[in-house]
Coordinates of C-alpha atoms and ligand atoms in Angstrom, one line a residue:
M1 CA 0.0 0.0 0.0
G2 CA 1.2 3.5 -0.8
K3 CA 2.2 6.1 1.8
I4 CA -0.4 8.7 2.8
I5 CA 0.2 12.0 4.6
L6 CA -2.2 13.8 6.8
T7 CA -1.3 16.9 8.7
G8 CA -2.8 20.3 9.5
D9 CA -2.9 23.4 11.6
R10 CA -5.4 25.3 13.8
P11 CA -6.7 28.4 12.2
T12 CA -6.1 30.8 15.1
G13 CA -3.9 33.2 13.2
R14 CA -1.7 33.6 10.2
L15 CA 1.1 31.2 9.9
H16 CA 4.6 32.2 10.9
I17 CA 8.1 31.0 10.1
G18 CA 8.0 28.6 13.0
H19 CA 5.2 26.8 11.2
Y20 CA 7.2 27.2 7.9
A21 CA 10.5 25.8 9.2
G22 CA 8.9 23.2 11.5
S23 CA 6.5 21.7 9.0
L24 CA 5.2 23.7 6.0
K25 CA 8.5 23.7 4.0
R26 CA 8.8 20.0 4.5
R27 CA 5.3 19.4 3.4
V28 CA 5.9 21.1 0.1
E29 CA 9.0 19.0 -0.5
L30 CA 7.1 15.9 0.4
Q31 CA 4.3 16.9 -1.9
N32 CA 6.7 17.4 -4.8
S33 CA 8.7 14.2 -4.0
G34 CA 6.1 12.0 -5.7
E35 CA 6.6 9.5 -2.9
F36 CA 3.2 9.8 -1.5
E37 CA 0.0 8.3 -2.9
K38 CA -2.2 10.9 -1.2
I39 CA -1.6 14.1 0.8
Y40 CA -4.3 15.6 3.0
I41 CA -3.8 19.0 4.6
M42 CA -6.4 20.0 7.1
I43 CA -7.4 23.3 8.5
A44 CA -8.4 22.2 12.0
D45 CA -11.2 24.6 12.8
A46 CA -13.0 22.2 15.1
Q47 CA -9.9 21.7 17.1
A48 CA -9.3 25.5 17.2
L49 CA -12.8 25.8 18.7
T50 CA -11.9 23.5 21.6
D51 CA -10.2 26.5 23.2
N52 CA -11.9 29.3 21.3
A53 CA -15.5 28.5 21.9
E54 CA -16.2 32.1 22.6
H55 CA -14.3 33.3 19.5
P56 CA -15.8 31.5 16.5
E57 CA -15.3 34.7 14.5
K58 CA -11.5 34.5 15.0
V59 CA -11.5 30.9 13.7
R60 CA -13.8 31.8 10.8
Q61 CA -11.6 34.7 9.7
N62 CA -8.4 32.7 9.9
I63 CA -9.4 29.7 7.7
V64 CA -8.7 31.7 4.5
E65 CA -5.5 33.1 6.0
V66 CA -4.1 29.7 6.6
A67 CA -5.3 28.5 3.2
L68 CA -3.5 31.4 1.6
D69 CA -0.4 30.7 3.6
Y70 CA -0.5 27.1 2.5
M71 CA -0.8 27.8 -1.2
A72 CA 1.6 30.7 -1.1
C73 CA 4.3 28.2 0.2
G74 CA 3.6 25.9 -2.6
L75 CA 1.0 23.4 -1.6
E76 CA -1.0 22.8 -4.7
P77 CA -4.6 21.7 -4.8
E78 CA -3.8 19.4 -7.8
K79 CA -1.3 17.5 -5.7
S80 CA -2.6 17.9 -2.1
T81 CA -6.2 17.8 -0.8
L82 CA -6.7 20.9 1.2
F83 CA -9.8 20.8 3.4
I84 CA -11.7 22.1 6.5
Q85 CA -12.0 19.8 9.4
S86 CA -15.6 20.6 10.4
M87 CA -16.7 19.9 6.8
V88 CA -16.0 16.3 7.4
P89 CA -18.5 15.3 10.1
E90 CA -17.3 11.6 9.9
L91 CA -14.3 12.8 12.0
T92 CA -16.6 13.6 14.9
E93 CA -18.3 10.3 14.8
L94 CA -15.0 8.4 14.8
S95 CA -13.9 10.5 17.8
F96 CA -17.0 9.4 19.7
Y97 CA -16.1 5.7 19.3
Y98 CA -12.4 6.3 20.0
M99 CA -13.3 8.0 23.3
N100 CA -14.2 4.6 24.7
L101 CA -10.7 3.4 24.2
V102 CA -8.9 6.1 26.1
T103 CA -8.9 6.8 29.9
V104 CA -9.2 10.1 31.5
S105 CA -5.9 9.6 33.3
R106 CA -4.1 8.9 30.0
L107 CA -5.3 12.2 28.6
Q108 CA -4.2 13.9 31.8
R109 CA -0.7 12.5 31.2
N110 CA -0.5 13.8 27.6
P111 CA 2.4 16.3 27.9
T112 CA 1.1 18.6 25.2
V113 CA -2.4 18.8 26.8
K114 CA -0.7 19.3 30.2
S115 CA 1.4 22.3 29.1
E116 CA -1.5 23.8 27.1
I117 CA -3.7 23.6 30.1
Q118 CA -1.1 25.5 32.1
M119 CA -0.5 28.0 29.3
R120 CA -4.2 28.9 29.1
N121 CA -4.7 28.9 32.8
F122 CA -7.6 26.4 32.4
E123 CA -6.8 24.6 35.7
S124 CA -10.2 23.4 36.9
S125 CA -12.2 24.9 34.0
I126 CA -10.9 22.8 31.2
P127 CA -13.5 22.4 28.4
V128 CA -14.2 18.8 27.9
G129 CA -13.8 19.3 24.1
F130 CA -10.3 20.7 24.7
F131 CA -9.3 17.9 27.0
T132 CA -10.3 15.3 24.5
Y133 CA -8.8 16.9 21.4
P134 CA -6.0 14.3 21.2
I135 CA -8.7 11.8 20.5
S136 CA -10.2 13.9 17.8
Q137 CA -6.7 14.2 16.4
A138 CA -6.5 10.5 16.2
A139 CA -9.7 10.5 14.2
D140 CA -8.2 13.1 11.8
I141 CA -5.2 10.9 11.2
T142 CA -6.8 7.5 11.0
A143 CA -9.8 8.6 8.9
F144 CA -7.4 9.0 6.0
K145 CA -5.4 5.9 6.8
A146 CA -2.4 8.2 7.1
T147 CA 1.0 6.4 7.4
T148 CA 2.9 9.6 7.8
V149 CA 2.3 12.8 9.9
P150 CA 4.7 15.6 9.2
V151 CA 4.5 17.9 12.2
G152 CA 6.6 19.9 14.7
E153 CA 8.1 18.3 17.8
D154 CA 5.3 19.6 20.0
Q155 CA 2.9 17.2 18.3
E156 CA 4.8 14.1 19.2
P157 CA 2.6 13.1 22.2
M158 CA -0.5 13.5 19.9
I159 CA 0.9 11.0 17.4
E160 CA 1.9 8.6 20.2
Q161 CA -1.7 8.8 21.6
T162 CA -3.0 8.1 18.1
R163 CA -0.8 5.0 17.8
E164 CA -2.2 3.7 21.1
I165 CA -5.7 4.2 20.0
V166 CA -5.0 2.4 16.7
R167 CA -3.4 -0.5 18.6
K168 CA -6.3 -0.7 21.0
F169 CA -8.9 -0.5 18.3
N170 CA -7.3 -3.2 16.2
S171 CA -6.8 -5.5 19.2
V172 CA -10.4 -5.1 20.4
Y173 CA -12.2 -5.0 17.0
G174 CA -9.8 -6.6 14.6
E175 CA -7.2 -5.1 12.2
T176 CA -8.9 -2.0 10.8
L177 CA -6.8 1.2 11.4
V178 CA -3.4 2.1 10.2
E179 CA -0.7 3.1 12.8
P180 CA 0.9 6.4 11.7
E181 CA 4.4 7.6 12.0
I182 CA 5.5 11.1 12.9
L183 CA 7.9 12.8 10.5
L184 CA 10.0 15.5 12.2
P185 CA 12.1 18.1 10.5
D186 CA 15.6 16.8 9.8
N187 CA 17.2 20.1 10.5
K188 CA 17.6 20.5 14.2
A189 CA 17.3 24.3 14.2
C190 CA 13.9 23.9 12.5
L191 CA 12.7 21.5 15.2
R192 CA 12.0 24.3 17.6
L193 CA 12.6 27.7 16.1
P194 CA 12.6 30.3 18.9
G195 CA 10.8 33.7 18.8
T196 CA 12.7 36.7 17.7
D197 CA 13.1 37.6 21.4
G198 CA 14.9 34.4 22.0
K199 CA 12.0 32.9 24.0
A200 CA 11.4 29.2 23.3
K201 CA 7.8 29.6 22.2
M202 CA 6.8 31.7 19.2
S203 CA 3.4 33.1 19.8
K204 CA 1.2 35.9 18.6
S205 CA 0.6 37.1 22.1
L206 CA 4.3 37.5 22.8
G207 CA 4.7 39.5 19.5
N208 CA 7.8 37.6 18.7
C209 CA 6.9 36.0 15.4
I210 CA 7.8 36.7 11.8
Y211 CA 4.7 36.0 9.7
L212 CA 4.8 34.6 6.2
A213 CA 2.6 37.5 5.2
D214 CA 4.9 40.1 6.7
T215 CA 6.1 42.9 4.4
E216 CA 9.8 43.3 3.5
E217 CA 10.0 46.2 6.0
E218 CA 8.4 44.2 8.8
V219 CA 10.7 41.3 8.3
K220 CA 13.7 43.6 8.3
R221 CA 12.6 45.4 11.5
K222 CA 12.1 42.1 13.3
V223 CA 15.4 40.7 12.2
M224 CA 17.3 43.8 13.1
S225 CA 15.9 43.8 16.6
M226 CA 16.4 40.1 17.2
Y227 CA 17.8 38.7 20.5
T228 CA 21.5 37.8 20.2
D229 CA 24.2 37.3 22.9
P230 CA 23.5 39.8 25.7
D231 CA 27.2 39.7 26.7
H232 CA 28.4 40.5 23.2
I233 CA 28.6 44.3 23.8
R234 CA 31.5 45.5 21.8
V235 CA 32.4 44.2 18.3
E236 CA 35.7 42.9 19.6
D237 CA 34.0 40.8 22.3
P238 CA 33.9 37.1 21.7
G239 CA 30.2 36.0 21.0
K240 CA 28.2 33.0 22.1
L241 CA 26.2 30.9 19.6
E242 CA 24.1 29.0 22.1
G243 CA 20.7 30.6 22.6
N244 CA 21.7 33.3 20.0
T245 CA 18.5 33.6 17.9
V246 CA 20.3 35.1 14.9
F247 CA 22.5 32.0 14.5
T248 CA 19.6 29.6 15.2
Y249 CA 17.7 31.2 12.3
L250 CA 20.8 31.0 10.1
D251 CA 21.1 27.3 11.0
A252 CA 17.5 26.9 9.9
F253 CA 17.5 29.0 6.7
V254 CA 20.9 29.7 5.3
R255 CA 22.1 28.1 2.1
T256 CA 25.8 28.2 1.2
E257 CA 25.0 30.1 -2.0
Y258 CA 23.8 33.1 0.0
F259 CA 27.4 33.7 1.2
A260 CA 28.7 34.4 -2.3
E261 CA 25.9 36.7 -2.9
Y262 CA 25.5 38.6 0.3
L263 CA 28.6 38.0 2.5
P264 CA 31.5 37.0 0.3
D265 CA 34.1 37.4 3.1
Y266 CA 32.9 34.0 4.4
A267 CA 32.7 30.8 2.5
N268 CA 30.0 29.2 4.8
L269 CA 28.2 29.3 8.1
D270 CA 31.0 27.6 10.0
E271 CA 33.5 30.4 9.1
L272 CA 31.0 33.0 10.1
K273 CA 30.4 31.3 13.4
G274 CA 34.1 30.9 14.0
H275 CA 34.7 34.6 13.6
Y276 CA 31.7 35.5 15.9
K277 CA 33.1 33.2 18.6
R278 CA 36.6 34.7 18.4
G279 CA 35.3 38.2 18.5
G280 CA 35.5 41.1 16.0
L281 CA 32.3 40.4 14.2
G282 CA 29.4 42.7 15.1
D283 CA 25.7 41.7 15.5
V284 CA 24.5 44.2 12.9
K285 CA 26.6 42.6 10.2
V286 CA 25.2 39.2 11.0
K287 CA 21.7 40.5 11.2
R288 CA 21.9 42.3 7.9
F289 CA 23.0 39.0 6.4
L290 CA 20.1 37.1 8.1
N291 CA 17.8 39.7 6.7
N292 CA 19.0 39.0 3.2
V293 CA 18.5 35.3 3.8
M294 CA 15.0 35.7 5.2
Q295 CA 14.0 38.0 2.4
E296 CA 15.3 35.4 -0.2
E297 CA 13.2 32.7 1.5
L298 CA 10.1 34.8 2.1
A299 CA 9.9 37.0 -1.1
P300 CA 8.5 34.3 -3.4
I301 CA 6.0 33.3 -0.7
R302 CA 4.9 36.9 -0.3
K303 CA 4.5 37.4 -4.0
K304 CA 2.5 34.3 -4.5
R305 CA 0.3 35.2 -1.5
K306 CA -0.4 38.6 -3.1
E307 CA -1.6 36.9 -6.3
L308 CA -3.8 34.4 -4.5
E309 CA -5.3 37.3 -2.4
Q310 CA -6.8 38.6 -5.7
D311 CA -9.1 35.7 -6.0
I312 CA -10.6 34.7 -2.6
P313 CA -13.6 32.9 -4.1
Y314 CA -11.1 30.5 -5.8
I315 CA -9.5 29.7 -2.4
Y316 CA -12.9 28.8 -1.0
E317 CA -13.6 26.7 -4.0
V318 CA -10.4 24.8 -3.5
L319 CA -11.4 24.2 0.1
R320 CA -14.9 23.1 -0.8
K321 CA -13.7 20.6 -3.4
G322 CA -11.0 19.4 -1.0
S323 CA -13.5 18.9 1.8
Q324 CA -15.8 16.9 -0.5
A325 CA -13.0 14.6 -1.5
A326 CA -11.8 14.3 2.1
E327 CA -15.3 13.5 3.3
S328 CA -15.7 10.6 0.8
V329 CA -12.5 9.0 2.1
A330 CA -13.4 9.5 5.7
A331 CA -16.8 8.0 5.1
E332 CA -15.2 4.8 3.8
T333 CA -13.1 4.5 6.9
L334 CA -16.1 5.2 9.1
D335 CA -17.9 2.3 7.3
D336 CA -14.9 0.0 8.0
V337 CA -14.9 1.1 11.7
K338 CA -18.6 0.5 12.1
K339 CA -18.3 -2.9 10.4
S340 CA -15.4 -3.9 12.7
M341 CA -17.4 -2.7 15.7
K342 CA -20.5 -4.6 14.5
I343 CA -22.6 -1.5 14.6
N344 CA -23.4 -1.5 10.9
Y345 CA -26.8 -3.0 11.6
F346 CA -28.6 -2.3 8.3
D347 CA -25.8 -3.5 6.2
D348 CA -25.4 -6.7 8.2
N349 CA -27.4 -9.4 6.6
A350 CA -25.9 -12.0 8.9
L351 CA -27.4 -10.1 11.8
I352 CA -30.9 -10.0 10.3
T353 CA -30.7 -13.8 9.5
E354 CA -29.5 -14.6 12.9
Q355 CA -32.3 -12.7 14.6
T356 CA -34.8 -14.2 12.2
E357 CA -33.6 -17.7 13.1
K358 CA -33.7 -16.9 16.8
Y359 CA -37.4 -16.1 16.7
K360 CA -38.2 -19.0 14.4
N361 CA -36.9 -21.5 17.0
L362 CA -39.0 -20.0 19.8
Ligands
LIG1 N1 -2.8 20.0 16.7 C1 -2.3 20.5 15.4 C2 -1.8 22.0 15.7 O1 -2.0 22.4 16.8 C3 -3.4 20.6 14.4 C4 -3.9 19.3 14.0 C5 -5.2 18.8 14.2 C6 -3.2 18.2 13.4 N2 -5.4 17.6 13.8 C7 -4.2 17.1 13.3 C8 -1.9 18.0 13.0 C9 -3.8 15.9 12.7 C10 -1.6 16.7 12.5 C11 -2.5 15.7 12.3 O2 -1.2 22.6 14.9

């Protein structure tokens, strides 16, 4: 059987370069590799609502933003099925059956859920829907018989939880679901790109993100004010690379060709790093170079996004078609699941015969 990808994002804001480095860039490469039989990219609006119940408008507005970001990065509707989670109601039904295979204490131990509960100060007021979203995520993945889930490192516990649900389902009801594998970025710097302020988490509320839709000026301003080594005060001072955001971003995005073009005094990143560590290399010079690198990376995305923004009805049409295609696949899986669980009563001739016989012999 061919390999199948499912992945997605919550539409709670525009996508930033953390999404790009951590997953989006890879998805486009995977899409174009021709190695996958099917690729499903989901805008997880229902999951976004699990902690935004009071802000449906925010979710509604951001669906098209995320779709624009996807397509601007190079996801193509001819190659990847782009769809909206809530438009595939089969996912909800699958979740309902999977809920019986997961304990409350297992969900409480899910590290991502744990840290998100803390981050949102939910404590004793955790919405049930939010608490159970790992189960719905298992439904998202298994509905498409996905073998491969390319996501950021923070999603690892979700994939593990999905694998457990699959194993449990298959052992209770017979081999039905496919156990997926996580696919993490292979570049370590991309695994967890820090915010521009050096904080581990990139988030809208911290104002430390570079967005894919940012203008050239915005990107430049953010790069030039990036966190570096606070002890690197004078140019002559030796600089530290650990925790130095500018170098982390260079690790994530630089290509050797960029040196010849923008910083020909150095042949590659190792030489630049060496000089910085020895001292005598100022932050501004490195930041200017990083700005060039980021602009190279982001300019084509920005241009493509501008074009796509001219035809918003087309974007919705892509999502509508994608959602229809996704629904028909999910419906097949739901049929398999119900058959395995023996809750496909009206399609089960053996059941009707069995019951008929039972009453005949009375
Ligand atoms: N939890 C993911 C995020 O926060 C979004 C998501 C929902 C997802 N369902 C998924 C990712 C299934 C991968 C597979 O971005």
